[in-house]
Amino acid sequence: MNGITLPGDPPGGRKAVTVWSVGVAVYFVAVIFRTSLGVAGLDAADRFHVNASALSTFSILQLLVYAGMQIPVGLLVDRLGTKKVLSIGAVLFTAGQLGFAFSPSYGTALASRALLGCGDAMTFISVLRLGTRWFPARRGPLVAQLAGLVGMAGNLISTLVLARLLHSVGWTPAFAGSALAGAVVLVLTLLFLKDHPDGHEPEPSPHQGAAYVRRQIAAAWREPGTRLGMWVHFTTQFPAMVFLLLWGLPFLVQAQGLSRATAGELLTLVVLSNMAVGLVYGQIVARRHEARLPLALGTVGATALMWALTLFWPGDHAPMGLLAALCVVLGACGPASMLGFDFARPANPPERQGTASGITNMGGFIASMTTLFAIGVLLDATGEDYSVAFSAVFALQLLGVTQILRLRGRAALRERERLVASRVETVHVPA
């Protein structure tokens, strides 16, 4: 679709940026809350007196809820619109963060993270849908990468600000204080968010119950581009997600012998790299759509190489230069995962975008959840041998690459057919 204005394309412009920014602000806060455990993992283990497996359960449960909600949220976005879904999400993830602040026990803390994951699950798909409703299709890749970049800025806030608050004012004030940000974005959403520009209302569709749901899911899944997008997301996102969400800080402190301050700086490097690479990937794909798969597979290959060098470096600790290089490469994982949506988007019509995005978004979070669990179990089983535990990364990458290579031909053929059809439709639209 590069360079082509399709019939009915939204105009974009300043108002589109304003409305989209409100939605992205909700996602920004959701990411702060989602990644807050990444800087508090060691504190949580001490506070709730749990081992590595139990600690990983926090993030696993949160991601399990998130992944399980993706298709229902996609259907809700297609049916209810972004404003309602984002508002519900803001209420839920704010309540979850507040509950986590005051949790007196491991069980209540788990319930709070599950609630947070439920609200978080409603944000990103809604923001993607907001982008397709307010911006022309040719801007889709760049708008999606910018949304991911803002999300990583939320991760940066967790790493730099929340971590310092946690160690200066304590657990409850830090988490409870951060929950105020959720209330702020909820008010902004209710006051200023709008689902679509005037004159671009979607066609009304009568409620058709379970039959409608089944058709939406089946139609999206039948598209090879949707499945390819899911596997691209699966294969690229999880190495950085696992590192930032929970295991990066313990790995750098316990396995590599770094101080918390130095480890925090390396986590920040992952986030800064993500933001820089996201801008580059967005520009490249907006200009050369065929670059999507080489960028995704190149990122997977670079990530596997850097992990292999780090984990199996001779000696007790990897050199600081190698750890920094690992973190820079991990920063490319988030932008690479966004490419999955660039396969699913052109494969599905507007009324199915939410559902298709939900299926795609499940991929990386299922992989992250699986890896978080595997690392926790392997750490306990091997007496905290991080080289063995983090080798789980390679198994999931191999599975994902196999599926990508299997689906790429069918997805490319189907996309060419749709592109030809859209060009023909554009030529025949009267002036």
PDB file of N, CA and C in Angstrom, residues 357-391:
ATOM      1  N   SER A 357      -5.387  -8.047  15.195  1.00  0.00           N
ATOM      2  CA  SER A 357      -4.323  -7.521  16.057  1.00  0.00           C
ATOM      3  C   SER A 357      -4.244  -8.306  17.361  1.00  0.00           C
ATOM      4  N   GLY A 358      -5.400  -8.707  17.884  1.00  0.00           N
ATOM      5  CA  GLY A 358      -5.418  -9.497  19.106  1.00  0.00           C
ATOM      6  C   GLY A 358      -4.721 -10.833  18.925  1.00  0.00           C
ATOM      7  N   ILE A 359      -4.982 -11.495  17.794  1.00  0.00           N
ATOM      8  CA  ILE A 359      -4.319 -12.775  17.522  1.00  0.00           C
ATOM      9  C   ILE A 359      -2.812 -12.564  17.401  1.00  0.00           C
ATOM     10  N   THR A 360      -2.418 -11.525  16.680  1.00  0.00           N
ATOM     11  CA  THR A 360      -0.991 -11.231  16.508  1.00  0.00           C
ATOM     12  C   THR A 360      -0.328 -10.951  17.847  1.00  0.00           C
ATOM     13  N   ASN A 361      -0.970 -10.140  18.650  1.00  0.00           N
ATOM     14  CA  ASN A 361      -0.379  -9.701  19.911  1.00  0.00           C
ATOM     15  C   ASN A 361      -0.234 -10.841  20.925  1.00  0.00           C
ATOM     16  N   MET A 362      -1.022 -11.897  20.752  1.00  0.00           N
ATOM     17  CA  MET A 362      -0.893 -13.051  21.635  1.00  0.00           C
ATOM     18  C   MET A 362       0.475 -13.696  21.519  1.00  0.00           C
ATOM     19  N   GLY A 363       1.057 -13.644  20.306  1.00  0.00           N
ATOM     20  CA  GLY A 363       2.265 -14.411  20.044  1.00  0.00           C
ATOM     21  C   GLY A 363       3.396 -14.133  21.011  1.00  0.00           C
ATOM     22  N   GLY A 364       3.820 -12.857  21.081  1.00  0.00           N
ATOM     23  CA  GLY A 364       4.954 -12.510  21.921  1.00  0.00           C
ATOM     24  C   GLY A 364       4.698 -12.745  23.393  1.00  0.00           C
ATOM     25  N   PHE A 365       3.464 -12.554  23.821  1.00  0.00           N
ATOM     26  CA  PHE A 365       3.173 -12.704  25.243  1.00  0.00           C
ATOM     27  C   PHE A 365       3.072 -14.167  25.647  1.00  0.00           C
ATOM     28  N   ILE A 366       2.637 -15.017  24.733  1.00  0.00           N
ATOM     29  CA  ILE A 366       2.684 -16.460  25.014  1.00  0.00           C
ATOM     30  C   ILE A 366       4.136 -16.914  25.123  1.00  0.00           C
ATOM     31  N   ALA A 367       4.976 -16.432  24.206  1.00  0.00           N
ATOM     32  CA  ALA A 367       6.396 -16.790  24.261  1.00  0.00           C
ATOM     33  C   ALA A 367       7.048 -16.259  25.534  1.00  0.00           C
ATOM     34  N   SER A 368       6.716 -15.030  25.905  1.00  0.00           N
ATOM     35  CA  SER A 368       7.295 -14.441  27.122  1.00  0.00           C
ATOM     36  C   SER A 368       6.867 -15.217  28.357  1.00  0.00           C
ATOM     37  N   MET A 369       5.591 -15.560  28.424  1.00  0.00           N
ATOM     38  CA  MET A 369       5.068 -16.305  29.563  1.00  0.00           C
ATOM     39  C   MET A 369       5.751 -17.672  29.679  1.00  0.00           C
ATOM     40  N   THR A 370       5.900 -18.343  28.555  1.00  0.00           N
ATOM     41  CA  THR A 370       6.546 -19.653  28.549  1.00  0.00           C
ATOM     42  C   THR A 370       7.995 -19.549  29.017  1.00  0.00           C
ATOM     43  N   THR A 371       8.696 -18.538  28.529  1.00  0.00           N
ATOM     44  CA  THR A 371      10.113 -18.382  28.871  1.00  0.00           C
ATOM     45  C   THR A 371      10.295 -17.967  30.315  1.00  0.00           C
ATOM     46  N   LEU A 372       9.441 -17.075  30.811  1.00  0.00           N
ATOM     47  CA  LEU A 372       9.509 -16.691  32.222  1.00  0.00           C
ATOM     48  C   LEU A 372       9.380 -17.909  33.124  1.00  0.00           C
ATOM     49  N   PHE A 373       8.417 -18.769  32.794  1.00  0.00           N
ATOM     50  CA  PHE A 373       8.203 -19.981  33.596  1.00  0.00           C
ATOM     51  C   PHE A 373       9.400 -20.915  33.490  1.00  0.00           C
ATOM     52  N   ALA A 374       9.888 -21.125  32.266  1.00  0.00           N
ATOM     53  CA  ALA A 374      11.002 -22.051  32.061  1.00  0.00           C
ATOM     54  C   ALA A 374      12.253 -21.587  32.795  1.00  0.00           C
ATOM     55  N   ILE A 375      12.539 -20.295  32.744  1.00  0.00           N
ATOM     56  CA  ILE A 375      13.727 -19.777  33.419  1.00  0.00           C
ATOM     57  C   ILE A 375      13.606 -19.950  34.932  1.00  0.00           C
ATOM     58  N   GLY A 376      12.441 -19.652  35.490  1.00  0.00           N
ATOM     59  CA  GLY A 376      12.242 -19.815  36.927  1.00  0.00           C
ATOM     60  C   GLY A 376      12.431 -21.248  37.374  1.00  0.00           C
ATOM     61  N   VAL A 377      11.849 -22.183  36.627  1.00  0.00           N
ATOM     62  CA  VAL A 377      11.978 -23.608  36.973  1.00  0.00           C
ATOM     63  C   VAL A 377      13.422 -24.069  36.839  1.00  0.00           C
ATOM     64  N   LEU A 378      14.080 -23.670  35.747  1.00  0.00           N
ATOM     65  CA  LEU A 378      15.457 -24.096  35.520  1.00  0.00           C
ATOM     66  C   LEU A 378      16.416 -23.492  36.547  1.00  0.00           C
ATOM     67  N   LEU A 379      16.158 -22.276  36.975  1.00  0.00           N
ATOM     68  CA  LEU A 379      17.000 -21.675  38.007  1.00  0.00           C
ATOM     69  C   LEU A 379      16.906 -22.453  39.314  1.00  0.00           C
ATOM     70  N   ASP A 380      15.701 -22.820  39.700  1.00  0.00           N
ATOM     71  CA  ASP A 380      15.528 -23.595  40.923  1.00  0.00           C
ATOM     72  C   ASP A 380      16.126 -25.000  40.780  1.00  0.00           C
ATOM     73  N   ALA A 381      15.979 -25.582  39.593  1.00  0.00           N
ATOM     74  CA  ALA A 381      16.437 -26.954  39.392  1.00  0.00           C
ATOM     75  C   ALA A 381      17.955 -27.059  39.305  1.00  0.00           C
ATOM     76  N   THR A 382      18.621 -25.983  38.852  1.00  0.00           N
ATOM     77  CA  THR A 382      20.075 -26.034  38.622  1.00  0.00           C
ATOM     78  C   THR A 382      20.864 -25.243  39.653  1.00  0.00           C
ATOM     79  N   GLY A 383      20.215 -24.822  40.742  1.00  0.00           N
ATOM     80  CA  GLY A 383      20.929 -24.016  41.723  1.00  0.00           C
ATOM     81  C   GLY A 383      21.318 -22.658  41.188  1.00  0.00           C
ATOM     82  N   GLU A 384      20.404 -22.051  40.421  1.00  0.00           N
ATOM     83  CA  GLU A 384      20.583 -20.713  39.843  1.00  0.00           C
ATOM     84  C   GLU A 384      21.733 -20.660  38.834  1.00  0.00           C
ATOM     85  N   ASP A 385      21.725 -21.624  37.912  1.00  0.00           N
ATOM     86  CA  ASP A 385      22.653 -21.601  36.780  1.00  0.00           C
ATOM     87  C   ASP A 385      21.970 -20.835  35.640  1.00  0.00           C
ATOM     88  N   TYR A 386      22.327 -19.576  35.483  1.00  0.00           N
ATOM     89  CA  TYR A 386      21.661 -18.719  34.498  1.00  0.00           C
ATOM     90  C   TYR A 386      21.992 -19.126  33.067  1.00  0.00           C
ATOM     91  N   SER A 387      23.143 -19.719  32.837  1.00  0.00           N
ATOM     92  CA  SER A 387      23.495 -20.148  31.484  1.00  0.00           C
ATOM     93  C   SER A 387      22.538 -21.219  30.984  1.00  0.00           C
ATOM     94  N   VAL A 388      22.205 -22.158  31.846  1.00  0.00           N
ATOM     95  CA  VAL A 388      21.240 -23.195  31.481  1.00  0.00           C
ATOM     96  C   VAL A 388      19.841 -22.609  31.379  1.00  0.00           C
ATOM     97  N   ALA A 389      19.455 -21.793  32.351  1.00  0.00           N
ATOM     98  CA  ALA A 389      18.095 -21.263  32.398  1.00  0.00           C
ATOM     99  C   ALA A 389      17.775 -20.404  31.180  1.00  0.00           C
ATOM    100  N   PHE A 390      18.692 -19.511  30.812  1.00  0.00           N
ATOM    101  CA  PHE A 390      18.420 -18.612  29.698  1.00  0.00           C
ATOM    102  C   PHE A 390      18.557 -19.296  28.340  1.00  0.00           C
ATOM    103  N   SER A 391      19.038 -20.525  28.317  1.00  0.00           N
ATOM    104  CA  SER A 391      19.089 -21.267  27.052  1.00  0.00           C
ATOM    105  C   SER A 391      17.690 -21.582  26.526  1.00  0.00           C
TER     106      SER A 391
END
